[in-house]
C-alpha cells in the first residue's frame, strides 16, 4: 500500500492544526510493517521550519497520486498557499478581496520513475502550473492513468483536459548514469477545452471533476460539476487515442461528482446524493440512493472502489444517527457498503470506527482496503464464495493437509474423503511452501497480528 501522509502536525498562525500530506508511505499490509518513506514535496531536511516572524512554514499538500499499471511511473500533484497575512501587502487597499491568498497558489505536477536499484521514486519532470488562467495556476481536480500505456490525464478547474506522455530528451554532451536507459521527460500530448459542455465561459469555474479510463485504455470518461453549470449530471466519453469527444449525456447523477470508475462497460459514478451505474454500450442508467444522501450535515466526499474480478463496487456511507448517551445529540456514523453491479443488491455493510479517507480494492481478492483518519488499515471481509477470485492465493484449499483434520472437525474430514481432495507428496510440499509464505522468516516484532495469521491459515484450509 502506498499512500501520502503528513510529515508532522503543524499549527498555523490562526492556531488551527494543519496536516498536509507531503510524504509517500509504503506499507506492507500482510506483515503489518513499514517498508519505506519518501518526500514528495519541498521537504529539505536543512530548510528552516520557522519563518522570520516566528510562524511555521507549512509544507505543500499532495492532493493526487496515481501509479501506472506496470509500476514504473507515478504522477503526483502538490499545492501550496501562503498565509493570508503574508499576502495582505500585495492587496493593500483592496477591500473586495477577503481572502488575498486565494489568488495565489503553487501547483506542481510531478512525474516519478521507479528506481529498482535504490528502491525509491526518482523525480523525472516537474511541471509548474499544469492548469492555469489569467490570474495564475488553478487547481488540478483529478488525475487518471491509462491502462497498457505510460500516459496520464489531468483536468483542472479551468475545464481543460490534458494528456501527458513521456518523450526522449536529447541533451548533447551530457553523459547518462545508465546508458541503457534513455533520458526521458514528460510533455502535454493534447489539450481539450471542455468549457462549451458546461455552458460557462469563466476561467476557474469548474467546481468538481472525476474521470477514469476504461479497462482497455481506449475510452476516458469524465464527470463534471459546477455551481453555475446548466447541464447537471454531465458525463463525457472521450476517445483516448484521438483525443476527441465521442458522446456526452446529462442527468446521469445528482450533485457534485466525487469519484468514477469503470467495471467492464459500466461506469460507476459516485456523488454525494447517490451512486449511478451507466451502461455505456446500451446507454442505460440506474441509480442507488444511499443512507444519509442529501443531508446538509454530511459534507464529506464519497469514496468509491470497484473490483472487476467480482463485478462489485464499494462506497463509503455517512449518516447521522441518535447518540445512545444523549437524546439531543446525533453522531456521525461511517460505514462501507458493497454492492453487486448487475443486480445492485447489497452484499455487505461494515461499520467503521473512524471516518475513512481512502478506499481501494485488493488485487487478486474480493476484499476492499479502508484507511481511516486514525491511520488504521482495515480489510473489509470476504464476500460470498461465488464472488471470490480464482487466483492462486484463493486456491490453497486444493492443498489441504489431512493431518489437521482433527482440528477443524467433520467439515475437513468430509473434504478429505472426496477423491478430488486427496493429496499427494507434491501437494504436501506445495502446502508447506504456502504455509511458509504465511509465517515467513520475518522477526517477531514485524509479524502480523495473531488474528491475521489465523485467518491466512484458515483460508488455506477452508476452500
Short mmCIF file of C-alpha atoms in Angstrom, two decimals:
data_model
loop_
_atom_site.label_atom_id
_atom_site.label_comp_id
_atom_site.label_asym_id
_atom_site.label_seq_id
_atom_site.Cartn_x
_atom_site.Cartn_y
_atom_site.Cartn_z
CA UNK A 1 0.00 0.00 0.00
CA UNK A 2 1.36 3.40 -0.99
CA UNK A 3 -0.32 6.44 0.50
CA UNK A 4 0.55 10.08 1.13
CA UNK A 5 0.92 11.01 4.78
CA UNK A 6 1.90 14.22 6.61
CA UNK A 7 5.48 14.71 7.69
CA UNK A 8 4.37 16.23 11.00
CA UNK A 9 1.43 18.04 12.53
CA UNK A 10 1.86 21.81 12.30
CA UNK A 11 -0.05 24.75 13.74
CA UNK A 12 -0.92 27.71 11.56
CA UNK A 13 -0.90 31.34 12.63
CA UNK A 14 -4.63 31.16 13.35
CA UNK A 15 -3.85 28.36 15.86
CA UNK A 16 -5.55 25.77 13.66
CA UNK A 17 -3.73 22.47 13.10
CA UNK A 18 -2.53 21.95 9.55
CA UNK A 19 -1.92 18.41 8.33
CA UNK A 20 -0.57 18.44 4.78
CA UNK A 21 0.32 15.15 3.15
CA UNK A 22 3.82 15.64 1.77
CA UNK A 23 5.40 12.20 2.33
CA UNK A 24 4.94 8.92 0.48
CA UNK A 25 4.46 5.99 2.84
CA UNK A 26 4.92 2.42 1.60
CA UNK A 27 3.30 -0.12 3.89
CA UNK A 28 3.14 -3.91 3.78
CA UNK A 29 -0.44 -4.89 4.59
CA UNK A 30 0.23 -8.59 5.01
CA UNK A 31 3.05 -8.27 7.53
CA UNK A 32 1.62 -5.06 9.04
CA UNK A 33 5.03 -3.39 8.83
CA UNK A 34 6.61 -0.25 7.40
CA UNK A 35 8.58 -0.57 4.16
CA UNK A 36 9.85 2.88 3.15
CA UNK A 37 9.18 6.61 3.40
CA UNK A 38 10.00 9.27 0.82
CA UNK A 39 9.46 13.02 0.48
CA UNK A 40 7.32 14.19 -2.44
CA UNK A 41 7.14 17.96 -1.84
CA UNK A 42 9.50 20.72 -0.69
CA UNK A 43 10.78 18.97 2.43
CA UNK A 44 14.52 19.58 2.50
CA UNK A 45 15.90 18.49 5.87
CA UNK A 46 18.13 21.56 6.13
CA UNK A 47 15.31 24.05 5.46
CA UNK A 48 14.17 26.07 8.47
CA UNK A 49 10.61 25.30 9.51
CA UNK A 50 10.04 28.70 11.14
CA UNK A 51 9.81 31.99 9.28
CA UNK A 52 11.37 35.33 10.33
CA UNK A 53 8.19 36.34 12.16
CA UNK A 54 8.05 33.06 14.13
CA UNK A 55 5.32 31.45 12.05
CA UNK A 56 5.61 27.84 10.95
CA UNK A 57 6.29 27.23 7.27
CA UNK A 58 3.58 24.88 6.07
CA UNK A 59 4.64 22.15 3.65
CA UNK A 60 2.77 21.61 0.36
CA UNK A 61 -0.12 19.19 0.24
CA UNK A 62 -0.07 16.26 -2.19
CA UNK A 63 -3.64 16.17 -3.43
CA UNK A 64 -3.43 13.46 -6.10
CA UNK A 65 -1.27 10.41 -6.71
CA UNK A 66 -1.53 7.85 -9.50
CA UNK A 67 0.73 4.93 -10.47
CA UNK A 68 0.93 3.28 -13.88
CA UNK A 69 -0.23 -0.31 -14.17
CA UNK A 70 3.29 -1.63 -14.72
CA UNK A 71 4.55 0.19 -11.60
CA UNK A 72 7.26 2.13 -13.45
CA UNK A 73 5.76 5.64 -13.39
CA UNK A 74 3.98 7.73 -10.80
CA UNK A 75 2.27 11.12 -11.14
CA UNK A 76 1.67 13.42 -8.18
CA UNK A 77 0.08 16.85 -7.75
CA UNK A 78 1.01 19.07 -4.82
CA UNK A 79 -0.29 22.54 -3.99
CA UNK A 80 0.76 25.26 -1.56
CA UNK A 81 -0.81 28.54 -0.46
CA UNK A 82 0.86 31.27 1.61
CA UNK A 83 -0.61 32.68 4.78
CA UNK A 84 -3.32 35.30 4.34
CA UNK A 85 -1.42 37.89 6.34
CA UNK A 86 1.64 37.44 4.13
CA UNK A 87 -0.39 38.42 1.06
CA UNK A 88 -2.12 41.44 2.53
CA UNK A 89 0.70 43.76 1.43
CA UNK A 90 0.05 42.81 -2.20
CA UNK A 91 -3.65 43.61 -1.84
CA UNK A 92 -3.36 46.75 0.27
CA UNK A 93 -6.47 48.86 -0.03
CA UNK A 94 -8.40 46.15 -1.86
CA UNK A 95 -11.47 45.78 0.32
CA UNK A 96 -13.18 43.42 -2.08
CA UNK A 97 -10.66 40.63 -1.55
CA UNK A 98 -11.47 38.99 1.76
CA UNK A 99 -9.04 36.15 1.16
CA UNK A 100 -5.93 37.54 -0.51
CA UNK A 101 -4.14 34.19 -0.50
CA UNK A 102 -6.78 32.56 -2.70
CA UNK A 103 -5.47 34.41 -5.73
CA UNK A 104 -2.03 32.86 -5.40
CA UNK A 105 -1.06 29.23 -5.17
CA UNK A 106 1.74 26.96 -6.28
CA UNK A 107 0.66 23.85 -8.16
CA UNK A 108 3.21 21.29 -9.35
CA UNK A 109 2.61 18.22 -11.49
CA UNK A 110 5.48 15.78 -10.98
CA UNK A 111 6.34 12.57 -12.80
CA UNK A 112 8.44 9.97 -10.97
CA UNK A 113 10.20 6.87 -12.24
CA UNK A 114 10.79 3.81 -10.08
CA UNK A 115 14.46 3.07 -9.48
CA UNK A 116 14.87 -0.62 -8.73
CA UNK A 117 18.48 -0.24 -7.57
CA UNK A 118 17.69 2.32 -4.86
CA UNK A 119 14.07 1.19 -4.27
CA UNK A 120 12.92 4.81 -4.44
CA UNK A 121 10.97 7.03 -6.79
CA UNK A 122 13.19 9.48 -8.64
CA UNK A 123 11.83 12.75 -9.98
CA UNK A 124 11.98 12.99 -13.79
CA UNK A 125 9.86 16.02 -14.68
CA UNK A 126 8.24 18.85 -12.71
CA UNK A 127 5.63 20.97 -14.46
CA UNK A 128 4.80 24.30 -12.85
CA UNK A 129 1.14 25.26 -13.16
CA UNK A 130 -0.16 22.45 -15.43
CA UNK A 131 -3.56 24.20 -15.46
CA UNK A 132 -3.75 27.97 -15.40
CA UNK A 133 -5.80 31.06 -16.12
CA UNK A 134 -5.06 34.78 -16.41
CA UNK A 135 -4.51 35.12 -12.65
CA UNK A 136 -2.09 32.19 -12.39
CA UNK A 137 -2.25 28.47 -11.76
CA UNK A 138 -5.51 26.80 -10.80
CA UNK A 139 -6.42 23.58 -9.02
CA UNK A 140 -5.98 20.13 -10.51
CA UNK A 141 -9.24 18.33 -9.85
CA UNK A 142 -8.34 14.76 -10.84
CA UNK A 143 -5.60 12.56 -12.31
CA UNK A 144 -6.17 9.31 -14.23
CA UNK A 145 -3.74 6.74 -15.61
CA UNK A 146 -4.27 4.90 -18.87
CA UNK A 147 -4.07 1.12 -18.94
CA UNK A 148 -1.41 -0.63 -21.02
CA UNK A 149 0.31 2.69 -21.64
CA UNK A 150 2.62 5.15 -19.90
CA UNK A 151 0.15 8.02 -20.12
CA UNK A 152 -1.69 10.18 -17.60
CA UNK A 153 -4.59 12.60 -17.93
CA UNK A 154 -5.30 15.64 -15.75
CA UNK A 155 -8.24 18.01 -15.57
CA UNK A 156 -8.23 21.35 -13.77
CA UNK A 157 -10.75 23.87 -12.59
CA UNK A 158 -10.13 25.70 -15.89
CA UNK A 159 -12.20 22.90 -17.55
CA UNK A 160 -9.24 21.87 -19.73
CA UNK A 161 -8.31 18.21 -20.13
CA UNK A 162 -4.64 17.43 -20.79
CA UNK A 163 -2.98 14.18 -21.85
CA UNK A 164 0.63 13.67 -20.69
CA UNK A 165 3.09 11.20 -22.21
CA UNK A 166 6.87 10.61 -21.94
CA UNK A 167 9.30 11.54 -24.69
CA UNK A 168 13.03 11.06 -25.19
CA UNK A 169 15.13 14.01 -24.08
CA UNK A 170 18.19 14.88 -26.14
CA UNK A 171 20.96 16.67 -24.24
CA UNK A 172 24.18 16.80 -26.19
CA UNK A 173 27.39 16.49 -24.22
CA UNK A 174 25.69 15.15 -21.07
CA UNK A 175 26.54 11.60 -20.07
CA UNK A 176 23.82 9.46 -18.57
CA UNK A 177 24.38 7.36 -15.46
CA UNK A 178 22.65 4.46 -17.15
CA UNK A 179 23.39 4.44 -20.92
CA UNK A 180 20.91 1.62 -21.50
CA UNK A 181 18.02 3.77 -20.23
CA UNK A 182 17.27 6.78 -22.46
CA UNK A 183 16.74 10.14 -20.77
CA UNK A 184 13.05 10.94 -20.75
CA UNK A 185 10.84 13.89 -19.99
CA UNK A 186 7.07 14.36 -19.90
CA UNK A 187 5.08 16.71 -22.09
CA UNK A 188 1.46 17.52 -22.88
CA UNK A 189 0.35 15.48 -25.87
CA UNK A 190 -3.07 17.06 -26.37
CA UNK A 191 -5.40 19.52 -24.60
CA UNK A 192 -9.19 19.59 -24.88
CA UNK A 193 -11.26 22.58 -23.75
CA UNK A 194 -14.49 21.35 -22.12
CA UNK A 195 -15.98 24.74 -21.27
CA UNK A 196 -18.64 24.54 -24.04
CA UNK A 197 -20.09 21.42 -22.43
CA UNK A 198 -20.74 23.11 -19.08
CA UNK A 199 -22.10 26.33 -20.60
CA UNK A 200 -19.71 28.63 -18.74
CA UNK A 201 -17.02 30.87 -20.13
CA UNK A 202 -15.34 31.92 -16.92
CA UNK A 203 -11.94 30.53 -16.03
CA UNK A 204 -11.56 28.58 -12.79
CA UNK A 205 -15.29 27.92 -12.81
CA UNK A 206 -15.31 24.12 -12.63
CA UNK A 207 -16.02 23.02 -9.07
CA UNK A 208 -15.54 19.24 -9.28
CA UNK A 209 -14.42 16.66 -11.82
CA UNK A 210 -13.79 12.92 -11.75
CA UNK A 211 -12.53 10.68 -14.53
CA UNK A 212 -11.34 7.18 -15.24
CA UNK A 213 -10.01 5.19 -18.18
CA UNK A 214 -11.70 2.04 -19.39
CA UNK A 215 -10.03 -1.26 -18.67
CA UNK A 216 -8.53 -1.46 -22.16
CA UNK A 217 -7.45 2.20 -22.09
CA UNK A 218 -9.44 3.17 -25.19
CA UNK A 219 -12.06 5.44 -23.56
CA UNK A 220 -11.79 8.16 -20.94
CA UNK A 221 -14.97 9.03 -19.03
CA UNK A 222 -15.23 12.43 -17.32
CA UNK A 223 -17.94 13.72 -14.99
CA UNK A 224 -18.05 17.49 -14.48
CA UNK A 225 -19.78 19.54 -11.82
CA UNK A 226 -20.13 23.27 -11.34
CA UNK A 227 -22.38 25.53 -9.30
CA UNK A 228 -23.11 27.63 -12.38
CA UNK A 229 -23.42 24.70 -14.77
CA UNK A 230 -26.77 24.34 -16.52
CA UNK A 231 -26.04 20.77 -17.68
CA UNK A 232 -26.24 18.93 -14.36
CA UNK A 233 -25.18 15.30 -14.17
CA UNK A 234 -22.86 15.65 -17.18
CA UNK A 235 -20.69 12.74 -18.34
CA UNK A 236 -18.41 12.82 -21.39
CA UNK A 237 -16.80 9.91 -23.24
CA UNK A 238 -13.51 10.72 -24.98
CA UNK A 239 -11.50 8.64 -27.42
CA UNK A 240 -8.15 8.33 -25.66
CA UNK A 241 -6.20 7.69 -28.84
CA UNK A 242 -7.53 10.55 -30.97
CA UNK A 243 -8.38 12.83 -28.01
CA UNK A 244 -11.82 13.59 -29.42
CA UNK A 245 -15.22 13.72 -27.72
CA UNK A 246 -17.40 10.81 -28.83
CA UNK A 247 -20.52 11.12 -26.67
CA UNK A 248 -21.96 13.16 -23.83
CA UNK A 249 -25.05 12.84 -21.70
CA UNK A 250 -26.64 14.91 -18.93
CA UNK A 251 -28.83 13.93 -15.99
CA UNK A 252 -26.90 10.79 -15.08
CA UNK A 253 -26.39 11.76 -11.43
CA UNK A 254 -27.34 14.40 -8.88
CA UNK A 255 -24.99 16.77 -7.15
CA UNK A 256 -21.24 17.06 -7.49
CA UNK A 257 -19.32 14.00 -8.71
CA UNK A 258 -16.91 12.54 -6.17
CA UNK A 259 -15.44 9.53 -7.98
CA UNK A 260 -15.99 7.45 -11.11
CA UNK A 261 -14.69 4.02 -12.13
CA UNK A 262 -15.18 1.57 -14.97
CA UNK A 263 -16.31 -2.04 -14.43
CA UNK A 264 -16.42 -3.53 -17.89
CA UNK A 265 -18.74 -1.34 -19.96
CA UNK A 266 -20.46 0.03 -16.84
CA UNK A 267 -19.39 3.39 -15.45
CA UNK A 268 -19.98 3.74 -11.71
CA UNK A 269 -20.50 7.39 -10.71
CA UNK A 270 -20.47 8.28 -7.02
CA UNK A 271 -21.81 11.65 -5.89
CA UNK A 272 -22.89 13.00 -2.53
CA UNK A 273 -26.51 12.36 -3.45
CA UNK A 274 -26.41 8.79 -4.81
CA UNK A 275 -24.49 6.23 -6.85
CA UNK A 276 -25.32 5.83 -10.55
CA UNK A 277 -24.37 2.98 -12.88
CA UNK A 278 -24.29 3.90 -16.56
CA UNK A 279 -24.12 1.17 -19.20
CA UNK A 280 -22.09 2.99 -21.86
CA UNK A 281 -22.98 0.44 -24.56
CA UNK A 282 -26.77 0.26 -24.18
CA UNK A 283 -26.96 3.81 -22.76
CA UNK A 284 -28.98 2.74 -19.72
CA UNK A 285 -28.58 4.44 -16.34
CA UNK A 286 -29.54 3.06 -12.93
CA UNK A 287 -29.21 4.70 -9.51
CA UNK A 288 -28.95 3.73 -5.85
CA UNK A 289 -29.96 6.17 -3.14
CA UNK A 290 -27.69 5.65 -0.15
CA UNK A 291 -28.49 6.33 3.52
CA UNK A 292 -27.74 9.89 4.58
CA UNK A 293 -27.78 11.19 1.00
CA UNK A 294 -28.73 14.82 0.72
CA UNK A 295 -28.12 15.58 4.38
CA UNK A 296 -26.81 19.08 4.97
CA UNK A 297 -24.64 17.94 7.87
CA UNK A 298 -22.92 15.24 5.82
CA UNK A 299 -20.48 17.10 3.57
CA UNK A 300 -17.66 14.57 3.27
CA UNK A 301 -16.81 13.41 -0.27
CA UNK A 302 -17.92 9.91 -1.07
CA UNK A 303 -15.25 7.25 -1.63
CA UNK A 304 -15.55 4.62 -4.34
CA UNK A 305 -13.70 1.42 -5.22
CA UNK A 306 -14.51 -1.25 -7.79
CA UNK A 307 -13.48 -4.84 -8.37
CA UNK A 308 -13.57 -6.04 -11.97
CA UNK A 309 -12.92 -9.63 -10.96
CA UNK A 310 -16.04 -9.87 -8.80
CA UNK A 311 -18.20 -7.24 -10.58
CA UNK A 312 -18.77 -5.39 -7.32
CA UNK A 313 -18.22 -1.87 -6.07
CA UNK A 314 -17.83 -0.40 -2.59
CA UNK A 315 -18.85 3.07 -1.44
CA UNK A 316 -18.45 4.97 1.81
CA UNK A 317 -21.68 5.92 3.55
CA UNK A 318 -22.05 8.52 6.29
CA UNK A 319 -25.30 9.26 8.05
CA UNK A 320 -26.41 10.86 11.28
CA UNK A 321 -27.84 8.65 14.00
CA UNK A 322 -29.04 9.23 17.52
CA UNK A 323 -26.47 9.10 20.27
CA UNK A 324 -27.14 6.42 22.87
CA UNK A 325 -25.78 8.56 25.71
CA UNK A 326 -27.59 11.77 24.77
CA UNK A 327 -31.02 12.01 23.14
CA UNK A 328 -30.49 15.59 21.98
CA UNK A 329 -27.22 14.91 20.19
CA UNK A 330 -26.68 12.99 16.98
CA UNK A 331 -23.44 11.39 15.93
CA UNK A 332 -21.98 10.69 12.50
CA UNK A 333 -21.69 7.01 11.62
CA UNK A 334 -19.36 5.85 8.84
CA UNK A 335 -19.65 2.55 7.00
CA UNK A 336 -18.65 0.85 3.75
CA UNK A 337 -21.30 -0.86 1.64
CA UNK A 338 -20.52 -3.39 -1.10
CA UNK A 339 -22.97 -3.84 -3.99
CA UNK A 340 -23.26 -6.19 -6.93
CA UNK A 341 -23.08 -4.17 -10.13
CA UNK A 342 -25.52 -6.36 -12.09
CA UNK A 343 -28.35 -6.70 -9.58
CA UNK A 344 -27.49 -3.67 -7.39
CA UNK A 345 -28.02 -5.93 -4.38
CA UNK A 346 -26.36 -5.01 -1.10
CA UNK A 347 -23.81 -7.74 -0.38
CA UNK A 348 -22.27 -6.49 2.84
CA UNK A 349 -22.04 -3.46 5.12
CA UNK A 350 -19.18 -2.80 7.54
CA UNK A 351 -19.40 -0.13 10.22
CA UNK A 352 -16.20 1.84 10.77
CA UNK A 353 -14.97 3.34 13.99
CA UNK A 354 -13.48 6.40 12.30
CA UNK A 355 -14.04 8.49 9.21
CA UNK A 356 -12.49 6.80 6.09
CA UNK A 357 -10.02 8.74 3.97
CA UNK A 358 -9.10 6.08 1.38
CA UNK A 359 -10.90 3.12 -0.14
CA UNK A 360 -9.50 0.70 -2.70
CA UNK A 361 -9.91 -2.88 -3.85
CA UNK A 362 -7.35 -5.57 -3.04
CA UNK A 363 -5.74 -7.19 -6.06
CA UNK A 364 -6.48 -10.87 -6.72
CA UNK A 365 -9.10 -10.84 -3.99
CA UNK A 366 -12.70 -9.83 -3.34
CA UNK A 367 -11.66 -7.77 -0.31
CA UNK A 368 -11.55 -3.98 -0.01
CA UNK A 369 -8.99 -1.93 1.91
CA UNK A 370 -10.03 1.05 4.04
CA UNK A 371 -7.73 3.65 5.62
CA UNK A 372 -9.30 5.95 8.21
CA UNK A 373 -8.27 9.21 9.87
CA UNK A 374 -6.80 7.31 12.82
CA UNK A 375 -4.22 5.70 10.48
CA UNK A 376 -5.89 2.30 10.74
CA UNK A 377 -5.72 -0.05 7.74
CA UNK A 378 -8.73 -2.34 7.68
CA UNK A 379 -9.60 -5.11 5.27
CA UNK A 380 -13.30 -5.49 4.55
CA UNK A 381 -14.22 -9.15 4.89
CA UNK A 382 -14.59 -11.58 2.04
CA UNK A 383 -17.87 -11.86 0.22
CA UNK A 384 -19.77 -14.99 -0.66
CA UNK A 385 -17.77 -17.82 -2.21
CA UNK A 386 -19.37 -17.20 -5.61
CA UNK A 387 -17.82 -13.72 -5.72
CA UNK A 388 -14.31 -14.76 -4.83
CA UNK A 389 -11.40 -14.53 -7.22
CA UNK A 390 -9.97 -17.58 -8.92
CA UNK A 391 -6.41 -16.51 -8.27
CA UNK A 392 -3.71 -18.79 -6.92
CA UNK A 393 -3.88 -17.22 -3.47
CA UNK A 394 -7.52 -18.37 -3.10
CA UNK A 395 -6.92 -21.90 -4.41
CA UNK A 396 -4.89 -23.06 -1.45
CA UNK A 397 -7.77 -25.30 -0.41
CA UNK A 398 -6.73 -27.86 -3.00
CA UNK A 399 -3.54 -28.46 -0.98
CA UNK A 400 -5.25 -29.32 2.31
CA UNK A 401 -3.11 -31.29 4.72
CA UNK A 402 -5.20 -34.14 6.10
CA UNK A 403 -3.08 -34.10 9.24
CA UNK A 404 -5.07 -31.08 10.51
CA UNK A 405 -8.48 -32.72 10.02
CA UNK A 406 -9.00 -33.25 13.76
CA UNK A 407 -8.55 -29.54 14.36
CA UNK A 408 -11.44 -28.47 12.13
CA UNK A 409 -13.85 -31.37 12.70
CA UNK A 410 -16.22 -33.04 10.29
CA UNK A 411 -16.06 -30.30 7.66
CA UNK A 412 -12.46 -31.05 6.74
CA UNK A 413 -12.91 -34.79 7.19
CA UNK A 414 -15.69 -34.74 4.63
CA UNK A 415 -13.47 -32.96 2.16
CA UNK A 416 -10.59 -35.37 2.66
CA UNK A 417 -12.82 -38.30 1.69
CA UNK A 418 -13.63 -36.67 -1.66
CA UNK A 419 -11.35 -38.08 -4.38
CA UNK A 420 -10.63 -34.63 -5.77
CA UNK A 421 -9.27 -33.58 -2.37
CA UNK A 422 -6.83 -36.49 -1.97
CA UNK A 423 -3.36 -35.07 -1.50
CA UNK A 424 -0.05 -36.37 -2.79
CA UNK A 425 3.52 -35.79 -1.70
CA UNK A 426 3.87 -32.96 -4.18
CA UNK A 427 0.69 -31.38 -2.81
CA UNK A 428 2.07 -31.60 0.71
CA UNK A 429 5.27 -29.94 -0.42
CA UNK A 430 3.28 -27.16 -2.06
CA UNK A 431 1.25 -26.73 1.12
CA UNK A 432 4.42 -26.44 3.17
CA UNK A 433 5.67 -23.74 0.83
CA UNK A 434 2.39 -21.85 1.09
CA UNK A 435 2.33 -22.08 4.88
CA UNK A 436 5.95 -20.94 4.96
CA UNK A 437 4.93 -17.85 2.98
CA UNK A 438 2.22 -17.19 5.57
CA UNK A 439 4.60 -17.20 8.53
CA UNK A 440 7.67 -16.03 6.51
CA UNK A 441 11.11 -15.54 8.04
CA UNK A 442 10.39 -12.13 9.48
CA UNK A 443 11.39 -11.36 13.06
CA UNK A 444 8.62 -11.45 15.69
CA UNK A 445 8.33 -7.67 16.02
CA UNK A 446 7.23 -7.26 12.38
CA UNK A 447 4.89 -10.26 12.26
CA UNK A 448 1.20 -9.51 11.65
CA UNK A 449 -1.35 -9.90 14.45
CA UNK A 450 -2.37 -13.39 15.50
CA UNK A 451 -5.86 -12.88 14.07
CA UNK A 452 -4.43 -12.14 10.61
CA UNK A 453 -2.13 -15.19 10.75
CA UNK A 454 -5.02 -17.39 11.83
CA UNK A 455 -7.16 -16.07 9.00
CA UNK A 456 -4.42 -16.81 6.44
CA UNK A 457 -4.17 -20.39 7.70
CA UNK A 458 -7.95 -20.81 7.61
CA UNK A 459 -8.01 -19.50 4.04
CA UNK A 460 -5.53 -22.22 3.10
CA UNK A 461 -7.61 -24.97 4.70
CA UNK A 462 -11.27 -24.00 4.27
CA UNK A 463 -11.68 -23.70 0.50
#
